[in-house]
PDB file of N, CA and C in Angstrom:
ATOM      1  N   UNK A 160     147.976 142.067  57.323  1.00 47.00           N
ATOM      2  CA  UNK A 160     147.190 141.700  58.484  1.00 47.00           C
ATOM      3  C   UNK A 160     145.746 141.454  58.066  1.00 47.00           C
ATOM      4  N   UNK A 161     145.588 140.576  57.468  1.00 50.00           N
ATOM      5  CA  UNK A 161     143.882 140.254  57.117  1.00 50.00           C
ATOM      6  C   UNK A 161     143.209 139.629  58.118  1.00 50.00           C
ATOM      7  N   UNK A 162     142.155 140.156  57.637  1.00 49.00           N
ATOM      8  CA  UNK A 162     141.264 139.267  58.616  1.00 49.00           C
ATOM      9  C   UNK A 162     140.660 140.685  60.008  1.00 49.00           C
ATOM     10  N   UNK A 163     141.764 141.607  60.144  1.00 79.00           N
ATOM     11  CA  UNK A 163     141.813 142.264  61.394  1.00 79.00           C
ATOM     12  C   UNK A 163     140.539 143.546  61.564  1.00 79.00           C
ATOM     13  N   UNK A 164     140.000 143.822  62.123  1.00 82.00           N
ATOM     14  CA  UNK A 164     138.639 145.042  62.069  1.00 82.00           C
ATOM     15  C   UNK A 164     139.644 146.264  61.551  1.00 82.00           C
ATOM     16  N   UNK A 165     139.060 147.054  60.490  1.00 89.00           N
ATOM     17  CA  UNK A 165     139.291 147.865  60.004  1.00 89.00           C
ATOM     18  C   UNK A 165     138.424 149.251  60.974  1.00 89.00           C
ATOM     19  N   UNK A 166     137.425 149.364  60.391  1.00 92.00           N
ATOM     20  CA  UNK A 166     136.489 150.216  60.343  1.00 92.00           C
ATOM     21  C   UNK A 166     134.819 149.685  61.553  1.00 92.00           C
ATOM     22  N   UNK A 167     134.448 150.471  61.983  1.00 91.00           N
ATOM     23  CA  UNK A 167     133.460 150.289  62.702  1.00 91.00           C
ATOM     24  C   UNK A 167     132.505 151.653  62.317  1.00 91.00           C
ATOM     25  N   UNK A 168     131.657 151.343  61.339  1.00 95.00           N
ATOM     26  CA  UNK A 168     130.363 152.558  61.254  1.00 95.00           C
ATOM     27  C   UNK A 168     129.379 152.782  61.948  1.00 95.00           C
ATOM     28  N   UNK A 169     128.601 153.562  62.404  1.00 96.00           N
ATOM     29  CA  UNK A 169     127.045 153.471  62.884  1.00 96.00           C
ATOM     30  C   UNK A 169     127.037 155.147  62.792  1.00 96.00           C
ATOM     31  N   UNK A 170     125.616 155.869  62.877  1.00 97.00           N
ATOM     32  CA  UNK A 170     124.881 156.968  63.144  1.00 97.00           C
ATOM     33  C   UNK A 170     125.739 157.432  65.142  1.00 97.00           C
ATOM     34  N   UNK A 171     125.048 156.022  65.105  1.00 97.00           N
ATOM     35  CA  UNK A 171     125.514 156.720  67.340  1.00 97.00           C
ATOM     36  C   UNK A 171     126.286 155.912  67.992  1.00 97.00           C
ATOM     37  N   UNK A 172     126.831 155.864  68.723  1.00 96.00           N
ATOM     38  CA  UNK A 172     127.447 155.028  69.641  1.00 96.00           C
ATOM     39  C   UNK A 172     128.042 155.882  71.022  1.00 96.00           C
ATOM     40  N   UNK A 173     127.703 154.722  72.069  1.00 97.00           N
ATOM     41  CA  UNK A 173     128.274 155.075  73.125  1.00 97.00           C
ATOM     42  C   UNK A 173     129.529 154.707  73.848  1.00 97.00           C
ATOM     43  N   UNK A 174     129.894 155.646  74.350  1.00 96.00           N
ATOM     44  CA  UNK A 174     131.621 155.186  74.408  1.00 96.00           C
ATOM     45  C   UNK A 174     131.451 155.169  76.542  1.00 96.00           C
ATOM     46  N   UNK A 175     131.284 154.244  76.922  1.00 97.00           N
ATOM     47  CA  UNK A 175     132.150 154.131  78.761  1.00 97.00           C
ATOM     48  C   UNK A 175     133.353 154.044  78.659  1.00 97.00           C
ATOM     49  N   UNK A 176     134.158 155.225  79.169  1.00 97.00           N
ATOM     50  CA  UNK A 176     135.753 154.822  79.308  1.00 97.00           C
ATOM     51  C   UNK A 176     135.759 154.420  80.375  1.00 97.00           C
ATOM     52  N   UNK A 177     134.680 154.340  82.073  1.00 97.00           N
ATOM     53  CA  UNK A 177     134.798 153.485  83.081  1.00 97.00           C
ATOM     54  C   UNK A 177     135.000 152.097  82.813  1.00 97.00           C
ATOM     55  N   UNK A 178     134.308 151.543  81.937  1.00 97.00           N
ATOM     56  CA  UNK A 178     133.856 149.986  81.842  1.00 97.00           C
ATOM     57  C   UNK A 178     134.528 149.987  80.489  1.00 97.00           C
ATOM     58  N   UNK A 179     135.149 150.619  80.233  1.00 97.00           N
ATOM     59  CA  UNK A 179     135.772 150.152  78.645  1.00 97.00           C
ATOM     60  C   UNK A 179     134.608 149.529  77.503  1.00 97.00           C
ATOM     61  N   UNK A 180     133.800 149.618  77.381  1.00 97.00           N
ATOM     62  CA  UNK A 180     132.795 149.127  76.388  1.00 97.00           C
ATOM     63  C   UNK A 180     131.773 150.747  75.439  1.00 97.00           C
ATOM     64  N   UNK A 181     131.611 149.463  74.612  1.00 96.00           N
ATOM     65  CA  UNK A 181     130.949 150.465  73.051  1.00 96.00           C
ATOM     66  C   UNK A 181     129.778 150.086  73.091  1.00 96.00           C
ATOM     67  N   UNK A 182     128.787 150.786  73.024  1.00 97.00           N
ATOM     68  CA  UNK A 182     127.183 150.385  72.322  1.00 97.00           C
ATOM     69  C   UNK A 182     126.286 150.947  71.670  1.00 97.00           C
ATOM     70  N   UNK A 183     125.858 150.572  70.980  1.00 97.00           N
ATOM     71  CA  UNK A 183     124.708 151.401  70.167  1.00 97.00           C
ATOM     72  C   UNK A 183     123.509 150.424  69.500  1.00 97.00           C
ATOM     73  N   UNK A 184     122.955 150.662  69.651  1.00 96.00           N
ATOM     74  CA  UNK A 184     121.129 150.008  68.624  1.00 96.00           C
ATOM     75  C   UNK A 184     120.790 150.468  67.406  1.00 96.00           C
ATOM     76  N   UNK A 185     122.202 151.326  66.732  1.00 96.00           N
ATOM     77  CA  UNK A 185     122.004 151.687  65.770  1.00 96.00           C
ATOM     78  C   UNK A 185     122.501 150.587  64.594  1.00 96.00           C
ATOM     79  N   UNK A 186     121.719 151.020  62.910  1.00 97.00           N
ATOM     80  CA  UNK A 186     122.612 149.811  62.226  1.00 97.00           C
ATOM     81  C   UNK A 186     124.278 149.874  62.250  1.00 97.00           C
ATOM     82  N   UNK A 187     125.198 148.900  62.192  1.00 96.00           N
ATOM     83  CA  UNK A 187     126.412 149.151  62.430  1.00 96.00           C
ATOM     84  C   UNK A 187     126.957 148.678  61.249  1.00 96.00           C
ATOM     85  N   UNK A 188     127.742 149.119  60.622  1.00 95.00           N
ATOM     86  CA  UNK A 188     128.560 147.841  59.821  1.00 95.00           C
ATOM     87  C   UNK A 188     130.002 148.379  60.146  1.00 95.00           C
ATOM     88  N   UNK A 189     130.848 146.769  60.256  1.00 92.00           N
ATOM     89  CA  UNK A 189     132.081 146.485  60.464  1.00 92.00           C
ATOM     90  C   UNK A 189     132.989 146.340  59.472  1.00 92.00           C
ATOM     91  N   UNK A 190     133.755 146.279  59.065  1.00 92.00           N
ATOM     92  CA  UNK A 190     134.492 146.206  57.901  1.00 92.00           C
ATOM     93  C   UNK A 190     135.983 146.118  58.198  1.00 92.00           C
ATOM     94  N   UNK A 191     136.823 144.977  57.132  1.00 89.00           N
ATOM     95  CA  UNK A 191     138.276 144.709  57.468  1.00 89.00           C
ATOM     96  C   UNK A 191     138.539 144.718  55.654  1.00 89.00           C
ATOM     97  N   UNK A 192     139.765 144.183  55.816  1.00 85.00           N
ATOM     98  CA  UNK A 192     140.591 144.050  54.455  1.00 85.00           C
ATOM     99  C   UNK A 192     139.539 143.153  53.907  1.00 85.00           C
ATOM    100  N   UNK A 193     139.041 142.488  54.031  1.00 87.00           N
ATOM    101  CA  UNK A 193     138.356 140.953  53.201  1.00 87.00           C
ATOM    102  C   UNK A 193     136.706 140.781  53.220  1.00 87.00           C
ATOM    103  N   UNK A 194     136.315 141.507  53.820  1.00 90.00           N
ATOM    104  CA  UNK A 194     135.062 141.344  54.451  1.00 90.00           C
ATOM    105  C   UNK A 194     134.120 142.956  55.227  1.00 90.00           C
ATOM    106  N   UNK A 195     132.818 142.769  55.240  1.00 93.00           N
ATOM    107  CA  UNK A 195     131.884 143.729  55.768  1.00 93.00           C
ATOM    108  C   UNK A 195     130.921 142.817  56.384  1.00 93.00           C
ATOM    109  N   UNK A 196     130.713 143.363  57.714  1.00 93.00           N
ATOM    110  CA  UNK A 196     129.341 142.745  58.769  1.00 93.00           C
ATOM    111  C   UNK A 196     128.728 143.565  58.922  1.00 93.00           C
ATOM    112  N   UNK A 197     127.526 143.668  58.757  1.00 95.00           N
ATOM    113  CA  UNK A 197     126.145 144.635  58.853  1.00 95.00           C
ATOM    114  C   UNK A 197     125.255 144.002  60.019  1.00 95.00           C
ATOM    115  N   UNK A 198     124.664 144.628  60.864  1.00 95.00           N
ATOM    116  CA  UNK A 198     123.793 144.117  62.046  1.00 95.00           C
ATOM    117  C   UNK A 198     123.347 145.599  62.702  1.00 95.00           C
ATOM    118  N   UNK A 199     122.278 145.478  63.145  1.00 96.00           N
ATOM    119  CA  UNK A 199     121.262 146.699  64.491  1.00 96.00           C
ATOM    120  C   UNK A 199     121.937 146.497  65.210  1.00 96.00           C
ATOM    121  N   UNK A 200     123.283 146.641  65.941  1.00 96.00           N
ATOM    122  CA  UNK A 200     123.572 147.246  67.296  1.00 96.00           C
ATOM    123  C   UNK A 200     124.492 146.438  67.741  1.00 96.00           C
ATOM    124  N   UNK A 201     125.293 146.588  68.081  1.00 95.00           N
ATOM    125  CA  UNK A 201     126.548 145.999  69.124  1.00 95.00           C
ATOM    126  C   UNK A 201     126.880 146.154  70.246  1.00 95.00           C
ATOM    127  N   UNK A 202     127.177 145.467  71.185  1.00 96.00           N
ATOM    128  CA  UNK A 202     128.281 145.523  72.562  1.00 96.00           C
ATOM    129  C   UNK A 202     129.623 145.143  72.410  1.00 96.00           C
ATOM    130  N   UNK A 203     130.188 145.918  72.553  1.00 95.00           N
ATOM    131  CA  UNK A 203     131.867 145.769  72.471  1.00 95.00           C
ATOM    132  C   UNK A 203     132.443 145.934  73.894  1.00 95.00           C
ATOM    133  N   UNK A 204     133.614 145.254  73.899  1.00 96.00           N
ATOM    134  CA  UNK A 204     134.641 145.214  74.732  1.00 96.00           C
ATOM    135  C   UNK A 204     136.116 145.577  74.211  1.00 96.00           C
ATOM    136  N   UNK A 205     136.315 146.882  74.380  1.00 92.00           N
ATOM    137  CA  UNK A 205     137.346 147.941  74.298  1.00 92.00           C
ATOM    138  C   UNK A 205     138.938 147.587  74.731  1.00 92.00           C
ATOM    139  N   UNK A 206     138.420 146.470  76.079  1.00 94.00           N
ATOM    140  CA  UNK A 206     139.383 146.087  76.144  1.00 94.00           C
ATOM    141  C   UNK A 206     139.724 143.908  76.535  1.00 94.00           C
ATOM    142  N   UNK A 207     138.622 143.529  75.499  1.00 93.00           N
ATOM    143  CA  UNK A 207     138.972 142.261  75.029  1.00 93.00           C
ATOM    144  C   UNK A 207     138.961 141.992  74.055  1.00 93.00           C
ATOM    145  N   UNK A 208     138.427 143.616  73.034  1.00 88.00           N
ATOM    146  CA  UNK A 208     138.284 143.870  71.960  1.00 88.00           C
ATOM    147  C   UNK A 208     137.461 142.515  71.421  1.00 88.00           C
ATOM    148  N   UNK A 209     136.336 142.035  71.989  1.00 92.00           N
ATOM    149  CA  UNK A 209     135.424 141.101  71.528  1.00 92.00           C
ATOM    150  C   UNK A 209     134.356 142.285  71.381  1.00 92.00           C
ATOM    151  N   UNK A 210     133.539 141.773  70.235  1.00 89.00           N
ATOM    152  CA  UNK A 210     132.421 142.596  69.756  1.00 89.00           C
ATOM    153  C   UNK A 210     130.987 141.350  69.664  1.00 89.00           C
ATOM    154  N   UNK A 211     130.065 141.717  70.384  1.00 94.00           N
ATOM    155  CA  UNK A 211     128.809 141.070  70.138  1.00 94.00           C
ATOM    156  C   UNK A 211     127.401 141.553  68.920  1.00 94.00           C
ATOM    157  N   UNK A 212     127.100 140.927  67.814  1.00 93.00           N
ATOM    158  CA  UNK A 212     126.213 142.136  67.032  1.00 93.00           C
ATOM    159  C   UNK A 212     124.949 141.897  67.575  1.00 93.00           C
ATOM    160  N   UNK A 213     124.289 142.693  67.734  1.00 92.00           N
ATOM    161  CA  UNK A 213     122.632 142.680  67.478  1.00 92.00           C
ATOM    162  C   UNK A 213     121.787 142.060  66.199  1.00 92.00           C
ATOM    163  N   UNK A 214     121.178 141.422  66.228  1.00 89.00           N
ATOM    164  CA  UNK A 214     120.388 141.012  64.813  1.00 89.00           C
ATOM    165  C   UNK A 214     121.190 140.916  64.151  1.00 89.00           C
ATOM    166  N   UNK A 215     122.056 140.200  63.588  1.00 80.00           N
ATOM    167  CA  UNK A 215     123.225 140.104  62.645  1.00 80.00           C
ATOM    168  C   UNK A 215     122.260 139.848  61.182  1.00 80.00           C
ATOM    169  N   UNK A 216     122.736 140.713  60.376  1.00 84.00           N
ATOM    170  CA  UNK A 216     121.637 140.716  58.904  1.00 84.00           C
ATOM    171  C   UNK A 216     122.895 140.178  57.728  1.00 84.00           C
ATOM    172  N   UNK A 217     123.895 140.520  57.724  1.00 92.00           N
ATOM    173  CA  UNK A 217     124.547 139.951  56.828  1.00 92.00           C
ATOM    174  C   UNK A 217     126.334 139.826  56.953  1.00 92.00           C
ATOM    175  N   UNK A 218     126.753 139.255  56.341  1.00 91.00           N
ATOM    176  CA  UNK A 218     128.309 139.269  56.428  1.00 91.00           C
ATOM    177  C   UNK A 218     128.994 138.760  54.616  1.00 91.00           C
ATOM    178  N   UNK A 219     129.752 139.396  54.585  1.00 90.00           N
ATOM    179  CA  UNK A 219     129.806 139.551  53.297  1.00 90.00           C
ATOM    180  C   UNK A 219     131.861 139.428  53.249  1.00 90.00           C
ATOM    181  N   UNK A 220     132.081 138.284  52.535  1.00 89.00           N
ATOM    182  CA  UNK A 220     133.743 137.379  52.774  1.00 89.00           C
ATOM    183  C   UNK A 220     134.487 137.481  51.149  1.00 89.00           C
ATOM    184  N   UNK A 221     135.238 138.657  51.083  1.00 85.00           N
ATOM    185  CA  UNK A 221     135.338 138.593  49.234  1.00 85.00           C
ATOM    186  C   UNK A 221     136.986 138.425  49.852  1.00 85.00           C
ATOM    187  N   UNK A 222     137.708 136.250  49.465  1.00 81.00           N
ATOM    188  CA  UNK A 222     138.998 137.248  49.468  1.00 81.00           C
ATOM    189  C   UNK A 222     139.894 137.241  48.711  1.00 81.00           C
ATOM    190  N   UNK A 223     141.141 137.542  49.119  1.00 71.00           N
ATOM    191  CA  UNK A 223     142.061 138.359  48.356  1.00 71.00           C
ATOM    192  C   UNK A 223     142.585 137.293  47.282  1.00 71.00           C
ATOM    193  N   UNK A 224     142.391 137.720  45.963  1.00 58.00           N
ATOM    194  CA  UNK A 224     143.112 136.797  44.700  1.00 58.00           C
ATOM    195  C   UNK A 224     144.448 136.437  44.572  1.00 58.00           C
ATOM    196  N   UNK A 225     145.340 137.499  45.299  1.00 55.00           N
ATOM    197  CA  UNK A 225     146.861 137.201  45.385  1.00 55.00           C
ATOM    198  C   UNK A 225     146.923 136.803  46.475  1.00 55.00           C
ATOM    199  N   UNK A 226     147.901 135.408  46.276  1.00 56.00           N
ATOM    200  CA  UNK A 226     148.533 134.590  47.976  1.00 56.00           C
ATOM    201  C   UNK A 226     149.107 135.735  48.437  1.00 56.00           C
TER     202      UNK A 226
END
């Protein structure tokens, strides 16, 4: 399954289980099988599972050598 969000880091985040959404202003980095996104802060949707970054600073695409 590449490509798919692995991991979601930050210091803080806030969790609404009313509104189903994630946020924080902290730095975040994202990370899957192939790739890491680093950015200050996100809004997520928990349940469209769309993620918006804050200041997006880098994204980083290494991929896989075997088909």
């Amino acid at each position: 399954e590449q490509g798919y969000l692995q991991s979601i880091r930050t210091n803080f985040i806030e969790v609404n289980l009313n509104d189903k959404t994630m946020t924080s202003d902290q730095p975040v980095v994202i990370s899957g099988q192939n790739y890491v996104i680093s950015s200050n802060g996100l809004n997520a949707s928990l349940e469209t599972q769309q993620y918006e970054l804050h200041d997006h600073v880098q994204t980083v695409y290494q991929p896989s050598l075997l088909p």
